[in-house]
Amino acid sequence: MSHADALTEVQSVGINLYSTGRCFDRQNPVCTSLEQIRCTVIQCIKQFKQQSKCPLIITGGTEVGNASGIYAHDNGHKLNVRLTKCIYKYITKNLEENGVRANDGAEEFKDKHGNLYIKAYNRWDMIFTKKCDS
């Protein structure tokens, strides 16, 4: 999916993007890009926004500079979302606890599909490996 198409999709439900570099170039680590994000990820983040009714700001997408792997940013499976009280409250009340992440002890939660929501120190790492309800 192109960055422009993905941006149009997320903005249609009130999701915003934030980039420290004020740019969207996938090859620049200070940008926030949705270039080559998976369509299922866009579907899932839109659904999350609609169900949680929380303000949502994407702070990390498919741009270089993030950890790589099968279900990572570079393969279009993972988004970083700004940490807010609203999102924390929604996740902790509605999703299943899934222990802690091995490398840093961050709290993990999973939805009914098996997608992961990890509370990192200043953001949510959201890893969408499964489809969501439409």
Tab-separated table of N, CA and C in Angstrom:
chain	number	residue	atom	x	y	z
A	1	MET	N	0.851	-1.172	0.000
A	1	MET	CA	0.000	0.000	0.000
A	1	MET	C	0.895	1.233	0.000
A	2	SER	N	0.510	2.223	-0.737
A	2	SER	CA	1.308	3.449	-0.780
A	2	SER	C	1.096	4.262	0.495
A	3	HIS	N	2.055	5.132	0.784
A	3	HIS	CA	1.927	6.004	1.954
A	3	HIS	C	0.673	6.865	1.831
A	4	ALA	N	0.458	7.443	0.661
A	4	ALA	CA	-0.690	8.332	0.458
A	4	ALA	C	-2.014	7.607	0.686
A	5	ASP	N	-2.138	6.388	0.150
A	5	ASP	CA	-3.376	5.624	0.331
A	5	ASP	C	-3.586	5.255	1.793
A	6	ALA	N	-2.518	4.811	2.460
A	6	ALA	CA	-2.614	4.439	3.873
A	6	ALA	C	-2.972	5.648	4.730
A	7	LEU	N	-2.353	6.783	4.435
A	7	LEU	CA	-2.630	8.005	5.185
A	7	LEU	C	-4.090	8.426	5.023
A	8	THR	N	-4.594	8.348	3.817
A	8	THR	CA	-6.003	8.670	3.571
A	8	THR	C	-6.911	7.762	4.391
A	9	GLU	N	-6.582	6.476	4.417
A	9	GLU	CA	-7.381	5.502	5.168
A	9	GLU	C	-7.395	5.814	6.664
A	10	VAL	N	-6.231	6.026	7.262
A	10	VAL	CA	-6.201	6.258	8.713
A	10	VAL	C	-6.811	7.608	9.070
A	11	GLN	N	-6.578	8.602	8.249
A	11	GLN	CA	-7.153	9.917	8.529
A	11	GLN	C	-8.676	9.907	8.417
A	12	SER	N	-9.220	8.972	7.648
A	12	SER	CA	-10.680	8.896	7.482
A	12	SER	C	-11.400	8.562	8.786
A	13	VAL	N	-10.672	7.999	9.763
A	13	VAL	CA	-11.266	7.698	11.073
A	13	VAL	C	-10.643	8.542	12.181
A	14	GLY	N	-9.883	9.562	11.798
A	14	GLY	CA	-9.341	10.486	12.790
A	14	GLY	C	-7.993	10.120	13.369
A	15	ILE	N	-7.272	9.201	12.743
A	15	ILE	CA	-5.918	8.852	13.188
A	15	ILE	C	-4.935	9.813	12.536
A	16	ASN	N	-4.007	10.333	13.324
A	16	ASN	CA	-2.995	11.256	12.814
A	16	ASN	C	-1.617	10.613	12.817
A	17	LEU	N	-0.705	11.211	12.069
A	17	LEU	CA	0.699	10.796	12.051
A	17	LEU	C	1.545	11.912	12.628
A	18	TYR	N	2.608	11.526	13.336
A	18	TYR	CA	3.581	12.495	13.824
A	18	TYR	C	4.958	12.036	13.381
A	19	SER	N	5.738	12.958	12.862
A	19	SER	CA	7.098	12.675	12.411
A	19	SER	C	8.037	13.718	12.999
A	20	THR	N	9.079	13.271	13.705
A	20	THR	CA	10.033	14.233	14.269
A	20	THR	C	10.700	15.039	13.171
A	21	GLY	N	10.871	14.435	11.999
A	21	GLY	CA	11.487	15.132	10.878
A	21	GLY	C	10.501	15.850	9.981
A	22	ARG	N	9.222	15.767	10.319
A	22	ARG	CA	8.159	16.375	9.508
A	22	ARG	C	8.218	15.901	8.059
A	23	CYS	N	8.394	14.571	7.906
A	23	CYS	CA	8.538	13.996	6.571
A	23	CYS	C	7.972	12.578	6.563
A	24	PHE	N	7.848	12.009	5.377
A	24	PHE	CA	7.243	10.693	5.213
A	24	PHE	C	8.098	9.749	4.366
A	25	ASP	N	9.377	10.052	4.216
A	25	ASP	CA	10.304	9.267	3.403
A	25	ASP	C	10.679	7.977	4.131
A	26	ARG	N	10.364	6.849	3.536
A	26	ARG	CA	10.637	5.546	4.155
A	26	ARG	C	12.132	5.322	4.391
A	27	GLN	N	12.984	5.956	3.618
A	27	GLN	CA	14.429	5.754	3.732
A	27	GLN	C	15.091	6.700	4.736
A	28	ASN	N	14.311	7.507	5.423
A	28	ASN	CA	14.842	8.469	6.386
A	28	ASN	C	14.330	8.112	7.782
A	29	PRO	N	15.227	7.779	8.718
A	29	PRO	CA	14.788	7.323	10.040
A	29	PRO	C	14.093	8.371	10.906
A	30	VAL	N	14.180	9.654	10.565
A	30	VAL	CA	13.463	10.667	11.349
A	30	VAL	C	12.074	10.951	10.782
A	31	CYS	N	11.723	10.249	9.715
A	31	CYS	CA	10.396	10.386	9.117
A	31	CYS	C	9.464	9.309	9.679
A	32	THR	N	8.179	9.474	9.457
A	32	THR	CA	7.189	8.443	9.770
A	32	THR	C	6.496	8.094	8.463
A	33	SER	N	6.723	6.871	8.005
A	33	SER	CA	6.206	6.438	6.712
A	33	SER	C	5.238	5.269	6.860
A	34	LEU	N	4.244	5.247	5.999
A	34	LEU	CA	3.333	4.108	5.899
A	34	LEU	C	3.508	3.392	4.556
A	35	GLU	N	4.560	3.741	3.822
A	35	GLU	CA	4.852	3.107	2.536
A	35	GLU	C	5.057	1.609	2.748
A	36	GLN	N	4.344	0.791	2.003
A	36	GLN	CA	4.411	-0.666	2.046
A	36	GLN	C	3.854	-1.262	3.339
A	37	ILE	N	3.021	-0.495	4.048
A	37	ILE	CA	2.318	-1.054	5.205
A	37	ILE	C	1.306	-2.066	4.680
A	38	ARG	N	1.036	-3.077	5.427
A	38	ARG	CA	0.075	-4.096	5.001
A	38	ARG	C	-1.359	-3.579	5.157
A	39	CYS	N	-2.186	-3.928	4.202
A	39	CYS	CA	-3.593	-3.501	4.241
A	39	CYS	C	-4.277	-3.981	5.516
A	40	THR	N	-3.942	-5.188	5.970
A	40	THR	CA	-4.552	-5.704	7.198
A	40	THR	C	-4.168	-4.860	8.408
A	41	VAL	N	-2.971	-4.297	8.416
A	41	VAL	CA	-2.546	-3.434	9.525
A	41	VAL	C	-3.395	-2.166	9.542
A	42	ILE	N	-3.636	-1.602	8.380
A	42	ILE	CA	-4.480	-0.408	8.295
A	42	ILE	C	-5.893	-0.741	8.763
A	43	GLN	N	-6.412	-1.873	8.343
A	43	GLN	CA	-7.741	-2.305	8.785
A	43	GLN	C	-7.774	-2.444	10.309
A	44	CYS	N	-6.756	-3.066	10.884
A	44	CYS	CA	-6.716	-3.296	12.333
A	44	CYS	C	-6.584	-2.003	13.128
A	45	ILE	N	-5.738	-1.078	12.688
A	45	ILE	CA	-5.554	0.164	13.444
A	45	ILE	C	-6.814	1.026	13.348
A	46	LYS	N	-7.494	0.987	12.212
A	46	LYS	CA	-8.764	1.709	12.082
A	46	LYS	C	-9.813	1.114	13.021
A	47	GLN	N	-9.868	-0.195	13.077
A	47	GLN	CA	-10.818	-0.862	13.969
A	47	GLN	C	-10.497	-0.536	15.425
A	48	PHE	N	-9.208	-0.554	15.776
A	48	PHE	CA	-8.800	-0.218	17.144
A	48	PHE	C	-9.258	1.194	17.500
A	49	LYS	N	-9.058	2.124	16.605
A	49	LYS	CA	-9.467	3.514	16.832
A	49	LYS	C	-10.973	3.604	17.059
A	50	GLN	N	-11.739	2.940	16.225
A	50	GLN	CA	-13.191	3.013	16.326
A	50	GLN	C	-13.705	2.364	17.606
A	51	GLN	N	-13.094	1.258	18.016
A	51	GLN	CA	-13.538	0.577	19.229
A	51	GLN	C	-13.095	1.301	20.495
A	52	SER	N	-11.882	1.807	20.501
A	52	SER	CA	-11.350	2.458	21.706
A	52	SER	C	-11.900	3.866	21.890
A	53	LYS	N	-12.227	4.512	20.784
A	53	LYS	CA	-12.669	5.913	20.794
A	53	LYS	C	-11.607	6.851	21.381
A	54	CYS	N	-10.357	6.429	21.338
A	54	CYS	CA	-9.241	7.225	21.852
A	54	CYS	C	-8.585	8.020	20.727
A	55	PRO	N	-8.049	9.198	21.041
A	55	PRO	CA	-7.192	9.881	20.067
A	55	PRO	C	-6.002	8.969	19.758
A	56	LEU	N	-5.619	8.892	18.507
A	56	LEU	CA	-4.552	7.979	18.101
A	56	LEU	C	-3.572	8.720	17.206
A	57	ILE	N	-2.297	8.653	17.570
A	57	ILE	CA	-1.244	9.282	16.772
A	57	ILE	C	-0.176	8.237	16.483
A	58	ILE	N	0.022	7.934	15.210
A	58	ILE	CA	1.068	6.998	14.788
A	58	ILE	C	2.392	7.750	14.775
A	59	THR	N	3.384	7.203	15.484
A	59	THR	CA	4.702	7.841	15.565
A	59	THR	C	5.790	7.014	14.897
A	60	GLY	N	5.460	5.818	14.453
A	60	GLY	CA	6.422	4.965	13.766
A	60	GLY	C	5.706	4.016	12.838
A	61	GLY	N	6.247	3.880	11.639
A	61	GLY	CA	5.649	3.005	10.639
A	61	GLY	C	6.701	2.130	9.987
A	62	THR	N	6.828	2.246	8.678
A	62	THR	CA	7.714	1.361	7.918
A	62	THR	C	9.078	1.980	7.621
A	63	GLU	N	9.355	3.133	8.187
A	63	GLU	CA	10.624	3.816	7.914
A	63	GLU	C	11.818	3.030	8.458
A	64	VAL	N	12.989	3.247	7.846
A	64	VAL	CA	14.222	2.604	8.301
A	64	VAL	C	14.568	3.112	9.696
A	65	GLY	N	15.411	2.336	10.381
A	65	GLY	CA	15.858	2.742	11.703
A	65	GLY	C	15.168	1.997	12.821
A	66	ASN	N	14.159	1.206	12.494
A	66	ASN	CA	13.476	0.382	13.483
A	66	ASN	C	14.045	-1.029	13.434
A	67	ALA	N	13.806	-1.786	14.488
A	67	ALA	CA	14.251	-3.179	14.511
A	67	ALA	C	13.600	-3.937	13.357
A	68	SER	N	14.349	-4.860	12.774
A	68	SER	CA	13.811	-5.644	11.662
A	68	SER	C	13.434	-7.036	12.154
A	69	GLY	N	12.737	-7.763	11.318
A	69	GLY	CA	12.311	-9.113	11.659
A	69	GLY	C	11.086	-9.482	10.850
A	70	ILE	N	10.609	-10.696	11.060
A	70	ILE	CA	9.470	-11.193	10.293
A	70	ILE	C	8.237	-10.318	10.511
A	71	TYR	N	7.944	-10.006	11.768
A	71	TYR	CA	6.755	-9.209	12.089
A	71	TYR	C	7.170	-7.847	12.625
A	72	ALA	N	7.895	-7.109	11.828
A	72	ALA	CA	8.462	-5.838	12.274
A	72	ALA	C	8.013	-4.693	11.370
A	73	HIS	N	8.568	-3.527	11.663
A	73	HIS	CA	8.242	-2.319	10.902
A	73	HIS	C	8.546	-2.488	9.414
A	74	ASP	N	9.742	-2.990	9.109
A	74	ASP	CA	10.175	-3.037	7.707
A	74	ASP	C	9.330	-3.968	6.850
A	75	ASN	N	8.645	-4.914	7.470
A	75	ASN	CA	7.764	-5.810	6.725
A	75	ASN	C	6.303	-5.379	6.773
A	76	GLY	N	6.058	-4.198	7.337
A	76	GLY	CA	4.712	-3.640	7.322
A	76	GLY	C	3.748	-4.199	8.338
A	77	HIS	N	4.259	-4.868	9.383
A	77	HIS	CA	3.394	-5.470	10.400
A	77	HIS	C	3.249	-4.630	11.663
A	78	LYS	N	4.121	-3.663	11.880
A	78	LYS	CA	4.202	-3.012	13.188
A	78	LYS	C	4.069	-1.496	13.085
A	79	LEU	N	3.330	-0.940	14.040
A	79	LEU	CA	3.195	0.509	14.170
A	79	LEU	C	3.572	0.922	15.585
A	80	ASN	N	4.112	2.112	15.716
A	80	ASN	CA	4.287	2.730	17.026
A	80	ASN	C	3.198	3.777	17.165
A	81	VAL	N	2.557	3.792	18.324
A	81	VAL	CA	1.468	4.722	18.595
A	81	VAL	C	1.776	5.454	19.893
A	82	ARG	N	1.511	6.751	19.905
A	82	ARG	CA	1.784	7.571	21.088
A	82	ARG	C	1.060	7.001	22.310
A	83	LEU	N	1.772	6.949	23.409
A	83	LEU	CA	1.249	6.450	24.676
A	83	LEU	C	0.324	7.497	25.299
A	84	THR	N	-0.915	7.101	25.557
A	84	THR	CA	-1.864	8.001	26.224
A	84	THR	C	-2.622	7.222	27.294
A	85	LYS	N	-3.199	7.932	28.248
A	85	LYS	CA	-3.995	7.293	29.301
A	85	LYS	C	-5.212	6.590	28.710
A	86	CYS	N	-5.829	7.205	27.717
A	86	CYS	CA	-7.016	6.622	27.091
A	86	CYS	C	-6.702	5.259	26.470
A	87	ILE	N	-5.625	5.178	25.722
A	87	ILE	CA	-5.257	3.909	25.083
A	87	ILE	C	-4.878	2.875	26.138
A	88	TYR	N	-4.115	3.299	27.146
A	88	TYR	CA	-3.723	2.372	28.218
A	88	TYR	C	-4.963	1.802	28.908
A	89	LYS	N	-5.904	2.660	29.228
A	89	LYS	CA	-7.125	2.221	29.902
A	89	LYS	C	-7.908	1.245	29.021
A	90	TYR	N	-8.039	1.567	27.738
A	90	TYR	CA	-8.779	0.689	26.835
A	90	TYR	C	-8.101	-0.682	26.729
A	91	ILE	N	-6.800	-0.686	26.512
A	91	ILE	CA	-6.086	-1.955	26.337
A	91	ILE	C	-6.143	-2.798	27.601
A	92	THR	N	-5.880	-2.207	28.751
A	92	THR	CA	-5.841	-2.988	29.992
A	92	THR	C	-7.217	-3.504	30.401
A	93	LYS	N	-8.277	-2.832	29.973
A	93	LYS	CA	-9.632	-3.284	30.322
A	93	LYS	C	-10.224	-4.250	29.300
A	94	ASN	N	-9.737	-4.211	28.061
A	94	ASN	CA	-10.395	-4.969	26.994
A	94	ASN	C	-9.557	-6.064	26.347
A	95	LEU	N	-8.250	-6.039	26.553
A	95	LEU	CA	-7.400	-7.055	25.932
A	95	LEU	C	-6.816	-7.970	26.998
A	96	GLU	N	-6.345	-9.115	26.559
A	96	GLU	CA	-5.809	-10.131	27.461
A	96	GLU	C	-4.340	-9.858	27.782
A	97	GLU	N	-3.982	-9.964	29.062
A	97	GLU	CA	-2.571	-9.839	29.441
A	97	GLU	C	-1.799	-10.984	28.808
A	98	ASN	N	-0.578	-10.687	28.364
A	98	ASN	CA	0.236	-11.685	27.667
A	98	ASN	C	1.655	-11.723	28.228
A	99	GLY	N	1.817	-11.393	29.505
A	99	GLY	CA	3.141	-11.416	30.115
A	99	GLY	C	3.933	-10.167	29.791
A	100	VAL	N	5.263	-10.346	29.745
A	100	VAL	CA	6.153	-9.222	29.453
A	100	VAL	C	7.096	-9.589	28.320
A	101	ARG	N	7.541	-8.578	27.594
A	101	ARG	CA	8.482	-8.781	26.497
A	101	ARG	C	9.830	-9.168	27.085
A	102	ALA	N	10.460	-10.162	26.510
A	102	ALA	CA	11.697	-10.725	27.054
A	102	ALA	C	12.850	-9.731	27.120
A	103	ASN	N	13.033	-8.907	26.100
A	103	ASN	CA	14.232	-8.064	26.051
A	103	ASN	C	14.169	-6.830	26.934
A	104	ASP	N	12.959	-6.390	27.335
A	104	ASP	CA	12.895	-5.164	28.145
A	104	ASP	C	11.841	-5.176	29.246
A	105	GLY	N	11.116	-6.263	29.389
A	105	GLY	CA	10.116	-6.357	30.448
A	105	GLY	C	8.862	-5.534	30.221
A	106	ALA	N	8.660	-5.052	28.999
A	106	ALA	CA	7.477	-4.244	28.694
A	106	ALA	C	6.212	-5.107	28.759
A	107	GLU	N	5.134	-4.524	29.296
A	107	GLU	CA	3.860	-5.233	29.391
A	107	GLU	C	3.332	-5.566	28.002
A	108	GLU	N	2.835	-6.799	27.844
A	108	GLU	CA	2.241	-7.232	26.578
A	108	GLU	C	0.772	-7.567	26.779
A	109	PHE	N	-0.010	-7.235	25.777
A	109	PHE	CA	-1.424	-7.592	25.741
A	109	PHE	C	-1.709	-8.134	24.347
A	110	LYS	N	-2.746	-8.961	24.231
A	110	LYS	CA	-3.119	-9.446	22.899
A	110	LYS	C	-4.624	-9.370	22.735
A	111	ASP	N	-5.032	-9.146	21.488
A	111	ASP	CA	-6.463	-9.110	21.196
A	111	ASP	C	-6.945	-10.517	20.865
A	112	LYS	N	-8.227	-10.645	20.583
A	112	LYS	CA	-8.806	-11.968	20.336
A	112	LYS	C	-8.264	-12.630	19.079
A	113	HIS	N	-7.592	-11.861	18.228
A	113	HIS	CA	-7.014	-12.406	17.000
A	113	HIS	C	-5.566	-12.846	17.196
A	114	GLY	N	-4.942	-12.434	18.308
A	114	GLY	CA	-3.540	-12.751	18.562
A	114	GLY	C	-2.582	-11.623	18.237
A	115	ASN	N	-3.096	-10.462	17.828
A	115	ASN	CA	-2.242	-9.296	17.588
A	115	ASN	C	-1.742	-8.762	18.921
A	116	LEU	N	-0.512	-8.233	18.930
A	116	LEU	CA	0.131	-7.805	20.174
A	116	LEU	C	0.155	-6.296	20.331
A	117	TYR	N	0.001	-5.867	21.575
A	117	TYR	CA	0.044	-4.461	21.976
A	117	TYR	C	1.021	-4.392	23.142
A	118	ILE	N	2.168	-3.776	22.918
A	118	ILE	CA	3.246	-3.779	23.908
A	118	ILE	C	3.486	-2.356	24.391
A	119	LYS	N	3.423	-2.173	25.715
A	119	LYS	CA	3.606	-0.848	26.304
A	119	LYS	C	5.094	-0.605	26.517
A	120	ALA	N	5.720	0.034	25.552
A	120	ALA	CA	7.130	0.410	25.666
A	120	ALA	C	7.217	1.675	26.516
A	121	TYR	N	8.420	2.158	26.764
A	121	TYR	CA	8.598	3.267	27.704
A	121	TYR	C	7.885	4.549	27.282
A	122	ASN	N	7.747	4.824	25.997
A	122	ASN	CA	7.113	6.079	25.571
A	122	ASN	C	6.128	5.899	24.417
A	123	ARG	N	5.685	4.657	24.182
A	123	ARG	CA	4.810	4.402	23.038
A	123	ARG	C	4.179	3.020	23.191
A	124	TRP	N	3.202	2.768	22.351
A	124	TRP	CA	2.676	1.418	22.185
A	124	TRP	C	3.294	0.824	20.929
A	125	ASP	N	3.851	-0.357	21.037
A	125	ASP	CA	4.268	-1.137	19.873
A	125	ASP	C	3.080	-2.031	19.536
A	126	MET	N	2.502	-1.845	18.383
A	126	MET	CA	1.356	-2.641	17.964
A	126	MET	C	1.775	-3.511	16.791
A	127	ILE	N	1.692	-4.823	17.000
A	127	ILE	CA	2.148	-5.783	15.999
A	127	ILE	C	0.941	-6.565	15.501
A	128	PHE	N	0.619	-6.360	14.240
A	128	PHE	CA	-0.552	-6.983	13.643
A	128	PHE	C	-0.108	-8.098	12.703
A	129	THR	N	-0.253	-9.332	13.168
A	129	THR	CA	0.124	-10.490	12.360
A	129	THR	C	-1.099	-11.262	11.877
A	130	LYS	N	-2.243	-10.901	12.389
A	130	LYS	CA	-3.495	-11.578	12.047
A	130	LYS	C	-4.482	-10.561	11.494
A	131	LYS	N	-5.499	-11.047	10.842
A	131	LYS	CA	-6.566	-10.166	10.365
A	131	LYS	C	-7.438	-9.755	11.546
A	132	CYS	N	-8.169	-8.675	11.359
A	132	CYS	CA	-9.123	-8.193	12.358
A	132	CYS	C	-10.518	-8.293	11.775
A	133	ASP	N	-11.507	-8.165	12.634
A	133	ASP	CA	-12.888	-8.117	12.136
A	133	ASP	C	-13.026	-6.914	11.227
A	134	SER	N	-13.886	-7.023	10.249
A	134	SER	CA	-14.101	-5.854	9.394
A	134	SER	C	-15.254	-5.030	9.888
